[in-house]
Coordinates of C-alpha atoms and ligand atoms in Angstrom, one line a residue:
X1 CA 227.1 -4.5 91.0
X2 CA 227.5 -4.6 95.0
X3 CA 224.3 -3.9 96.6
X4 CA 223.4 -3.1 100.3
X5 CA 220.5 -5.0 102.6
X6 CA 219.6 -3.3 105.7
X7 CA 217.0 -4.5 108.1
X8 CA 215.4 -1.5 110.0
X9 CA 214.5 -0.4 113.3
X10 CA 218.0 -0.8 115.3
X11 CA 218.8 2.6 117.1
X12 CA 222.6 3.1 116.7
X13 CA 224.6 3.5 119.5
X14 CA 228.1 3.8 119.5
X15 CA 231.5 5.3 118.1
X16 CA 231.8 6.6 114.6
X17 CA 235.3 7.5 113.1
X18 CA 234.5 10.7 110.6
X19 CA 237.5 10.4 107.6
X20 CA 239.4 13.1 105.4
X21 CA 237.0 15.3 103.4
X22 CA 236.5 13.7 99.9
X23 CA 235.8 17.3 98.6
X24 CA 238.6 18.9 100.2
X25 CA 241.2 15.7 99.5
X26 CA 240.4 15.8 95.4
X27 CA 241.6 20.0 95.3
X28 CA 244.1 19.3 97.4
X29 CA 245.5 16.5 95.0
X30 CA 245.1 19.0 92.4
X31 CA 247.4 21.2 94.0
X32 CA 250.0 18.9 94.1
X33 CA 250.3 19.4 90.2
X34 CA 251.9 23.1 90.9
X35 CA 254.9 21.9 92.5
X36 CA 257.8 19.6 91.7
X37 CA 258.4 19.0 95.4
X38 CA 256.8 16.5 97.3
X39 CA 253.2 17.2 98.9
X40 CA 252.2 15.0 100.9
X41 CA 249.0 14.8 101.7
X42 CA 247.2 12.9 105.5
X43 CA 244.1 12.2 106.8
X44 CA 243.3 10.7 102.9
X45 CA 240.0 8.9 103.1
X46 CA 240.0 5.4 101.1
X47 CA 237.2 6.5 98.4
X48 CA 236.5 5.3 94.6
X49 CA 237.1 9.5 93.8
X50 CA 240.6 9.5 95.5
X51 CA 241.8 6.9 93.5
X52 CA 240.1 8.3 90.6
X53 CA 242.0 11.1 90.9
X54 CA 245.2 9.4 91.6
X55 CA 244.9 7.5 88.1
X56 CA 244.5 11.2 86.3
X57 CA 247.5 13.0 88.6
X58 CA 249.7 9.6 87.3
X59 CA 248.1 10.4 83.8
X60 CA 250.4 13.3 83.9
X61 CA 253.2 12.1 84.6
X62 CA 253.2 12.9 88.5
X63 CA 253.8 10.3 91.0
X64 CA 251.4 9.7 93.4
X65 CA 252.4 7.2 96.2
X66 CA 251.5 6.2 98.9
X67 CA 253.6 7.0 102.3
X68 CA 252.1 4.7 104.8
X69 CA 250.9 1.1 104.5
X70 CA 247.2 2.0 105.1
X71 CA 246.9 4.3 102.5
X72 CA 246.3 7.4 104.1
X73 CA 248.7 9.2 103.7
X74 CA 250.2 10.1 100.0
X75 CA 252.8 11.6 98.2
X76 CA 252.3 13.5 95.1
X77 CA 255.3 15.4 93.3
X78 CA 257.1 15.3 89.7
X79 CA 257.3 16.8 86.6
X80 CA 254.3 16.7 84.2
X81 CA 254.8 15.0 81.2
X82 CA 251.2 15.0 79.8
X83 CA 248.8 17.6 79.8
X84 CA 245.7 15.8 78.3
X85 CA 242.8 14.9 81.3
X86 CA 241.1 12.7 79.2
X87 CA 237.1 11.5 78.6
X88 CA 236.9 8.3 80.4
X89 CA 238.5 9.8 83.7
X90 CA 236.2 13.1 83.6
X91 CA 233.4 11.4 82.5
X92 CA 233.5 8.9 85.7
X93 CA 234.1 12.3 88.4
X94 CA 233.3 15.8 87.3
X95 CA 236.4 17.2 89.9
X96 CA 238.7 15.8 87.6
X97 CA 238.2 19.8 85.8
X98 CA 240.6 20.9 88.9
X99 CA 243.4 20.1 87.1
X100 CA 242.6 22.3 84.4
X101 CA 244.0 25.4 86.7
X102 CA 247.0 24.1 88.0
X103 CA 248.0 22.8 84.4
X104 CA 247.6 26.0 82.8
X105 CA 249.4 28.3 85.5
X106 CA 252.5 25.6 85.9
X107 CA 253.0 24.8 82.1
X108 CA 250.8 27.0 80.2
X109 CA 248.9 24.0 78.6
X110 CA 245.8 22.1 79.1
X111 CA 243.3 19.7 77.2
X112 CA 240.7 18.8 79.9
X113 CA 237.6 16.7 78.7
X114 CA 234.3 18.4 79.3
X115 CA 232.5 17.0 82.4
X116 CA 229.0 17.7 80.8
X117 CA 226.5 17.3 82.4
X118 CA 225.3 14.9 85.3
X119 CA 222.4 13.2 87.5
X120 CA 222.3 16.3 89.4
X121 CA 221.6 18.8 86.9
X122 CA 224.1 20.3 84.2
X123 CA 227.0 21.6 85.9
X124 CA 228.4 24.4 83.6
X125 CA 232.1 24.9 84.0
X126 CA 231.8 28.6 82.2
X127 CA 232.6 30.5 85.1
X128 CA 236.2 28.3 85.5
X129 CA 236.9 29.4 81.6
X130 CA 235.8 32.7 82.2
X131 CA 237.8 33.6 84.9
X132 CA 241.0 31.9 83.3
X133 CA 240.5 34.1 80.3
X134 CA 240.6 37.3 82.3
X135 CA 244.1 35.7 83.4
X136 CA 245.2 35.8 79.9
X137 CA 244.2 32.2 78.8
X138 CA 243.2 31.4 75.5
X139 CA 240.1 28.7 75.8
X140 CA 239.7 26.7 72.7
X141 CA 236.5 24.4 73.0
X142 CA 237.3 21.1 70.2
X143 CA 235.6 17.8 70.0
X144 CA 234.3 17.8 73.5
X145 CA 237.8 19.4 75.0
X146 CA 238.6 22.4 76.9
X147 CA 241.9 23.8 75.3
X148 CA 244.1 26.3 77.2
X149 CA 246.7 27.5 76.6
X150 CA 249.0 30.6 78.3
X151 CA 252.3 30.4 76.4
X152 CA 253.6 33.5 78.4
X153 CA 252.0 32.8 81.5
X154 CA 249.1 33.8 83.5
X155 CA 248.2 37.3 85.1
X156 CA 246.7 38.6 88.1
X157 CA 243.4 39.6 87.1
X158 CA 240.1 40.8 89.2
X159 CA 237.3 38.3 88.7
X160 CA 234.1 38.4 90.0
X161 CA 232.4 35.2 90.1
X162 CA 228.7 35.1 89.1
X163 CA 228.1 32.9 91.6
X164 CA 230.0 31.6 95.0
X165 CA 231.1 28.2 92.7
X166 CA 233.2 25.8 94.8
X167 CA 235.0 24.1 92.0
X168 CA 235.7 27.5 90.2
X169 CA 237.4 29.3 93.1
X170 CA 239.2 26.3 93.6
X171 CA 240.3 26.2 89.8
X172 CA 241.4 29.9 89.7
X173 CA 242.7 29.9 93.4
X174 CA 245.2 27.4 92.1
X175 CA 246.0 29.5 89.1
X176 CA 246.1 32.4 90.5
X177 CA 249.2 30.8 92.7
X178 CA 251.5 30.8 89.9
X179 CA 250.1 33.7 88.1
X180 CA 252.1 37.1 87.3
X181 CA 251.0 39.7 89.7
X182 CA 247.8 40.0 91.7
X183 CA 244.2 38.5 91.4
X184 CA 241.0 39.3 93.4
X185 CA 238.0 36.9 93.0
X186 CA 234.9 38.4 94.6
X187 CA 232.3 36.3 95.7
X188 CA 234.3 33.4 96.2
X189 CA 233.1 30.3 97.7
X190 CA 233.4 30.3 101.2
X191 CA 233.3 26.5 102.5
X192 CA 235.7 24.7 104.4
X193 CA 237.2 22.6 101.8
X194 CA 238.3 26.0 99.9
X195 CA 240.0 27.2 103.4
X196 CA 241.8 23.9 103.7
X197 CA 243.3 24.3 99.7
X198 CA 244.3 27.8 101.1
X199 CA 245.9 26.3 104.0
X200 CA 248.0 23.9 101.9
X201 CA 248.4 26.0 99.2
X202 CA 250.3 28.6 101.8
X203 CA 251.9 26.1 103.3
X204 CA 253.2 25.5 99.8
X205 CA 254.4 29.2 99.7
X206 CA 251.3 31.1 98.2
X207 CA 250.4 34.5 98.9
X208 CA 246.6 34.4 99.9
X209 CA 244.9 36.8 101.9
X210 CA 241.2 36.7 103.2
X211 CA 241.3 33.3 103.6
X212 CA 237.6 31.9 105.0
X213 CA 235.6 35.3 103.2
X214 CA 234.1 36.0 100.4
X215 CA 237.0 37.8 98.4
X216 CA 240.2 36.1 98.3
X217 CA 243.6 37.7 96.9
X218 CA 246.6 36.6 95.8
X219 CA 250.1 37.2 94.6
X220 CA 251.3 35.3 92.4
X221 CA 254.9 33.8 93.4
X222 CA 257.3 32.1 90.6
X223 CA 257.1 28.9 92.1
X224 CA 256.0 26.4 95.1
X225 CA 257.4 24.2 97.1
X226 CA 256.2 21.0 99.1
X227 CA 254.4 20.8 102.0
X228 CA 252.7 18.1 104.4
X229 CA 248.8 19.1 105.1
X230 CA 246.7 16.9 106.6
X231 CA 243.0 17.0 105.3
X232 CA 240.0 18.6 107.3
X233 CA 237.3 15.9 108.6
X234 CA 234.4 15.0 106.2
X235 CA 231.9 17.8 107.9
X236 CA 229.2 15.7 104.8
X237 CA 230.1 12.6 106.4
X238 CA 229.6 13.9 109.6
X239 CA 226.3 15.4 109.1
X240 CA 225.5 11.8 107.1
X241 CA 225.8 10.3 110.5
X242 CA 224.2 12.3 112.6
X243 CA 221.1 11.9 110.4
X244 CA 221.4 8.2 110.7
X245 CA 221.5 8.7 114.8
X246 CA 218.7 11.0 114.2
X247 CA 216.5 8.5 112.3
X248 CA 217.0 5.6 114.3
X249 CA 216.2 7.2 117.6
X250 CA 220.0 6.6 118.9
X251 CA 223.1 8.2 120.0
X252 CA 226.6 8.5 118.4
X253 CA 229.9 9.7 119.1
X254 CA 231.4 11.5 115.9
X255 CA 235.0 11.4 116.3
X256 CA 237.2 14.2 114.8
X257 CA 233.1 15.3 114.0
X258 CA 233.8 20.0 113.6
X259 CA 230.7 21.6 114.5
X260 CA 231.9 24.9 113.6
X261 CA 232.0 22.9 109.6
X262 CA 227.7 22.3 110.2
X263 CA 226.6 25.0 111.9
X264 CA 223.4 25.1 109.5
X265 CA 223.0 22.0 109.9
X266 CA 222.9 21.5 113.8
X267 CA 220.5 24.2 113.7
X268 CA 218.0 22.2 111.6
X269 CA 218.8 19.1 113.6
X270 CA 217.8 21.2 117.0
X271 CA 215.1 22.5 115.3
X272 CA 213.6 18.6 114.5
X273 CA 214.7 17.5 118.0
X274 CA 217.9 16.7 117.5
X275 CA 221.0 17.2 119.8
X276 CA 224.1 18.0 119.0
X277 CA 227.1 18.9 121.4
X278 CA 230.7 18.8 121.1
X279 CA 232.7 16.7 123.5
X280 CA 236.3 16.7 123.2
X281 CA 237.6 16.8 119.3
X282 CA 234.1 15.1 118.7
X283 CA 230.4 15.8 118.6
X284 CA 228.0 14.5 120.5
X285 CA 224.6 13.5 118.6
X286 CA 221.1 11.8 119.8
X287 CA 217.7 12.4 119.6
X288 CA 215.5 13.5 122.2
X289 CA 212.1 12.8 122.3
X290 CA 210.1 12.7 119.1
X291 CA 211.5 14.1 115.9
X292 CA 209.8 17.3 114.5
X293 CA 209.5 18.5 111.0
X294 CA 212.3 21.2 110.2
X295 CA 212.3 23.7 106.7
X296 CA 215.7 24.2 105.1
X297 CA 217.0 26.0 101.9
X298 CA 219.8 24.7 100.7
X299 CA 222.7 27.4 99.7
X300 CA 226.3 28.2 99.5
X301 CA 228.0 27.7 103.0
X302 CA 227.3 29.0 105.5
X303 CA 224.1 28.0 104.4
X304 CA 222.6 24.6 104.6
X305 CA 224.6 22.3 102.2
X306 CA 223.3 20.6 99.0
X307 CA 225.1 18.1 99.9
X308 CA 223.1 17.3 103.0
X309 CA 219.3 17.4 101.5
X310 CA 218.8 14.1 100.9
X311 CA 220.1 12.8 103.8
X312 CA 217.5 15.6 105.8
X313 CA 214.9 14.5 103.6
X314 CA 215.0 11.2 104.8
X315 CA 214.9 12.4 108.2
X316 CA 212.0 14.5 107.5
X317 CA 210.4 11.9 106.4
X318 CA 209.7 10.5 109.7
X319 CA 209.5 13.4 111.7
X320 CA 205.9 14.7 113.4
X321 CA 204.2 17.1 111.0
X322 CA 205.2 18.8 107.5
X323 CA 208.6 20.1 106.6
X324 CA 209.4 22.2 103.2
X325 CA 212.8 21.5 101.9
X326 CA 214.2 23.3 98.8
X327 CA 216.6 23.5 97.1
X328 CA 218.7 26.3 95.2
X329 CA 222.0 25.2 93.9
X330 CA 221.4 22.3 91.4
X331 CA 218.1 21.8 89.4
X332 CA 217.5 18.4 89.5
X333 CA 218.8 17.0 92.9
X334 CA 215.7 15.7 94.0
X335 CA 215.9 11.9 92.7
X336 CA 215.5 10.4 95.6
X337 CA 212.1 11.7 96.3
X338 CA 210.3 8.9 94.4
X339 CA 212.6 6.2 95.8
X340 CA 211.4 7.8 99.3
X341 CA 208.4 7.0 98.4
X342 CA 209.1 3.6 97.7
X343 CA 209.5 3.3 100.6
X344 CA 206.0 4.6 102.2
X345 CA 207.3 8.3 102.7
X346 CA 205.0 11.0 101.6
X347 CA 206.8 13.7 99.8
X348 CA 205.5 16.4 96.6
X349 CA 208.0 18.2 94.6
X350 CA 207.1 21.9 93.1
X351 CA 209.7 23.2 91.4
X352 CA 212.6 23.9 93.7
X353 CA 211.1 22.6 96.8
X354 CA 209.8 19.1 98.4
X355 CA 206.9 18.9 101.1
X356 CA 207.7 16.0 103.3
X357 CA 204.6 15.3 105.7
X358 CA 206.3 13.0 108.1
X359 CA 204.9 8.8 108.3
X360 CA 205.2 7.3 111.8
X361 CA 206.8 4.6 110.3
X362 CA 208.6 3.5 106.5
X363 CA 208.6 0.1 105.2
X364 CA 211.3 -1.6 103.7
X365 CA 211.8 -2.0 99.6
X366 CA 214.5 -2.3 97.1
X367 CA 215.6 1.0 96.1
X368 CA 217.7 2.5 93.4
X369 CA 220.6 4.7 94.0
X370 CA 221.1 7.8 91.2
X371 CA 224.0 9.7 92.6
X372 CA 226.4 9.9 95.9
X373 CA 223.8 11.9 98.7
X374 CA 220.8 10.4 97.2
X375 CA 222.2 6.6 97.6
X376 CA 223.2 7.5 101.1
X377 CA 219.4 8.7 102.1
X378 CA 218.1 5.6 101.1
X379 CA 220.5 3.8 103.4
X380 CA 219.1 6.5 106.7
X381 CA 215.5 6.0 105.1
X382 CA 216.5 1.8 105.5
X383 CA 217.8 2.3 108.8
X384 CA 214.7 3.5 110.4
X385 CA 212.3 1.7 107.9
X386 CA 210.4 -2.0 109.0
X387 CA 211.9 -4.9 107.1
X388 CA 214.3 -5.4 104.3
X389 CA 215.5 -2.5 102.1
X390 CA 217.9 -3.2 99.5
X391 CA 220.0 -0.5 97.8
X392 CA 221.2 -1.1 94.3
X393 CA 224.0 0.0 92.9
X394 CA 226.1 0.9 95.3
X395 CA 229.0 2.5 93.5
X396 CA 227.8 6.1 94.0
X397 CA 228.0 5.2 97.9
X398 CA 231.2 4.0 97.3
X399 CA 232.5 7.6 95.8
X400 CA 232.3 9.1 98.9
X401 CA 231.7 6.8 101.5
X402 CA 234.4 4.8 103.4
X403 CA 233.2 1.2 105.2
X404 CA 229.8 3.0 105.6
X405 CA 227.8 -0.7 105.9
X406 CA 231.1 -1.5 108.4
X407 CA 230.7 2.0 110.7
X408 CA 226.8 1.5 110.8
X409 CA 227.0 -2.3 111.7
X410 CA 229.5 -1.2 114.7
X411 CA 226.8 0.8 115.8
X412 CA 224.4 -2.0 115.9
X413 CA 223.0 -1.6 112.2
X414 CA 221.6 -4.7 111.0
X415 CA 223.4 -3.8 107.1
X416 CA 225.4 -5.5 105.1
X417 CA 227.3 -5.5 101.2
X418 CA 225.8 -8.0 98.8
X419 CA 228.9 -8.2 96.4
X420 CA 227.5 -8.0 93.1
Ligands
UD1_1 C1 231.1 21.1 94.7 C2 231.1 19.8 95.4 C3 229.7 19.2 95.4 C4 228.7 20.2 96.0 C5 228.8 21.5 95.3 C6 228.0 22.6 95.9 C7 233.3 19.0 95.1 C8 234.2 18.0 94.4 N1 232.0 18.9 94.8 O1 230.7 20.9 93.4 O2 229.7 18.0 96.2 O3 227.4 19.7 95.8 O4 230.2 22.0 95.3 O5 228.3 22.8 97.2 O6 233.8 19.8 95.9 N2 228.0 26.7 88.1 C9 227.9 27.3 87.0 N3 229.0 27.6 86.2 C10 230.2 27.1 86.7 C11 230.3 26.4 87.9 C12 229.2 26.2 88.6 O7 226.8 27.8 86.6 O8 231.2 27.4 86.0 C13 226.7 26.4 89.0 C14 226.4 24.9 89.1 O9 225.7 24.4 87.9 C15 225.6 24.9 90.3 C16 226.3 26.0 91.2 O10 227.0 26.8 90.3 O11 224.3 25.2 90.1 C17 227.2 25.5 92.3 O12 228.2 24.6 91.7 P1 229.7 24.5 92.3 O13 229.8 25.2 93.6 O14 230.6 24.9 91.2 O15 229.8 22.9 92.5 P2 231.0 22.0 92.2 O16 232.3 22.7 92.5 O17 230.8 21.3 90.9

């Protein structure tokens, strides 16, 4: 297994390219299983998830190719001959449960592994089933598979999520495309990468009103068509980065960086000291003087993201004074907080939240990396620490995370990929 060496204490300076969103790309390539035409899909960052997701489209009998040389651009479109998402793809990305809406609502079957559960915390998918029952599906749970079926279709229905989940208003979004009549969903997710699947999905022909809020609603058409949609920039990625210019006492250009995608995020950032401007399509970020400690609750967007904690915590970690970070959407996210320590930060966990009081200065270690944002903070936390850190197993990084030891070195990172 590939690991990653970083030697700390270089400030980064420089330009960074910010790719495609991985959690807007893998709905998007779900979507492409409503249509027969062509969708083609741009802006496609070069992750282990895409392809992932490629294999299970192509698992149903949809092509997916790719339209330029570099990859970035793909075509998906066909007929779907297979409606089984089997265990070994699930069980390797829990996204691969998008397909279970679009599968339903375009040929009134579906056998979807279940994701179970995952490093994170256990990830329920009840609110996806739920919602597809109110649309007239009949949910069948059999050896560790989801079975759906809709022999006469799908139907508008109103359904109120208990909570803002991104995958299920993506799941029943998709649905709710092909369905028979009207559906509401009340308190939908509201982040970018559900505006973008709207985007596409209209582009596609969908009827979708109150795009960007909390209470989308759609008519159902008969069918879609195809559609070219170029993905939104990686605002995850984006924050990443600015987090590692942050920690290292440098400045970075972020380019195709959307500040209205992290406006929670900036604020904490100003709030520890950080700055961050837009310039042109890109942002703008560096570090003042000294970094400060910052709180932040994580919750649905526009709230601070999950998906940025760790990579805050490891900031935090070196800031002047205490910060209290917590978190609210997944119970067990906080895995890196020993591994942090490792590394001669000083952070307590109670319950839902983490007291970082910030060290001057963190001291290189080998680390182990548990999931996607967690790996990525121990590569910031190696960045700004003294010495040698060493990141095993890398292949969470890789997930999400295009050429990250290639865009840091540009910068003047001293990191580099130990092939394993
Ligand atoms: C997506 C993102 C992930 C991000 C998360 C929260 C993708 C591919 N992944 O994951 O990176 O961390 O949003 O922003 O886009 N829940 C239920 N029942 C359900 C569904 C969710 O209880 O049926 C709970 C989850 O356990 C969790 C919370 O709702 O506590 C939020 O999860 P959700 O928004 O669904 O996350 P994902 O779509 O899985």
């Amino acid at each position: 297994m590939d690991k990653i060496r970083i030697r700390g204490g270089r400030p980064l300076s420089g330009d960074i390219v910010i790719g495609g969103a991985k959690n807007a790309g893998l709905p998007l390539m779900a979507a492409g299983l409503l249509t027969d035409e062509r969708l083609v899909l741009t802006n496609v960052p070069l992750l282990a998830d895409i392809h992932t997701m490629a294999q299970l489209i192509a698992q149903h009998g949809v092509a997916v190719e790719p339209v330029t040389n570099d990859g970035r651009a793909l075509s998906i479109g066909g007929a779907i001959t297979n409606t089984e998402a089997p265990y070994d793809i699930v069980r390797k990305m829990r996204a691969s449960v998008l397909v279970l809406g679009p599968l339903v609502a375009r040929v009134g079957e579906a056998r979807v592994s279940l994701p179970g559960g995952c490093a994170i915390g256990t990830r329920p998918i009840d609110l996806h089933l739920k919602g597809l029952q109110q649309m007239g599906a009949v949910i069948q749970l059999d050896g560790g598979y989801v079975n759906a079926t809709a022999p006469q279709g799908l139907k508008g229905a109103t359904i109120v999520l208990a909570m803002p989940s991104v995958g299920a208003t993506e799941n029943l979004l998709m649905a709710a495309s092909l369905a028979d009549g009207r559906t509401v969903i009340a308190n939908a997710a509201q982040e970018p990468e559900i505006t973008d699947l709207c985007d596409c999905l209209v582009a596609m022909g969908a009827r979708i009103d109150g795009i960007g809020t909390d209470k989308l609603t759609i008519d159902g058409v008969r069918s879609l068509h195809g559609a070219t949609h170029s993905i939104i920039p990686d605002r995850i990625e984006t924050g990443t980065y600015a987090c590692a210019a942050a920690i290292t006492g440098g400045s970075v250009r972020l380019r195709g960086g959307r500040l209205d995608h992290l406006g929670a995020v900036v604020k904490v950032l100003h709030e520890a000291g950080v700055d961050v401007s837009e310039d042109g399509g890109d942002l703008i970020v560096r570090r003042l003087n000294g970094l400060h400690g910052a709180d932040a609750m994580t919750a649905p967007f526009p709230g601070f993201p999950t998906d940025m904690q760790a990579q805050l915590m490891a900031l935090m970690s070196v800031a002047e004074g205490a910060a209290m970070i917590t978190e609210t959407i997944f119970e067990n996210r906080f895995m890196h907080v020993p591994e942090l320590n490792r590394l001669g930060a000083r952070i307590n966990v109670h319950g839902a939240s983490a007291i970082v009081r910030g060290v001057p200065q963190l001291s290189g270690a080998p680390v182990m990396a548990t999931d996607l944002r967690a790996s990525v903070s121990l590569v910031l936390a190696g960045l700004a620490a003294k010495g040698e850190t060493v990141v095993n197993r890398v292949y969470h990084l890789d997930r999400g995370y295009e050429a990250v030891e290639q865009k840091l070195a540009a910068c003047g990172a001293d990191i580099e990929r130990l092939p394993g």
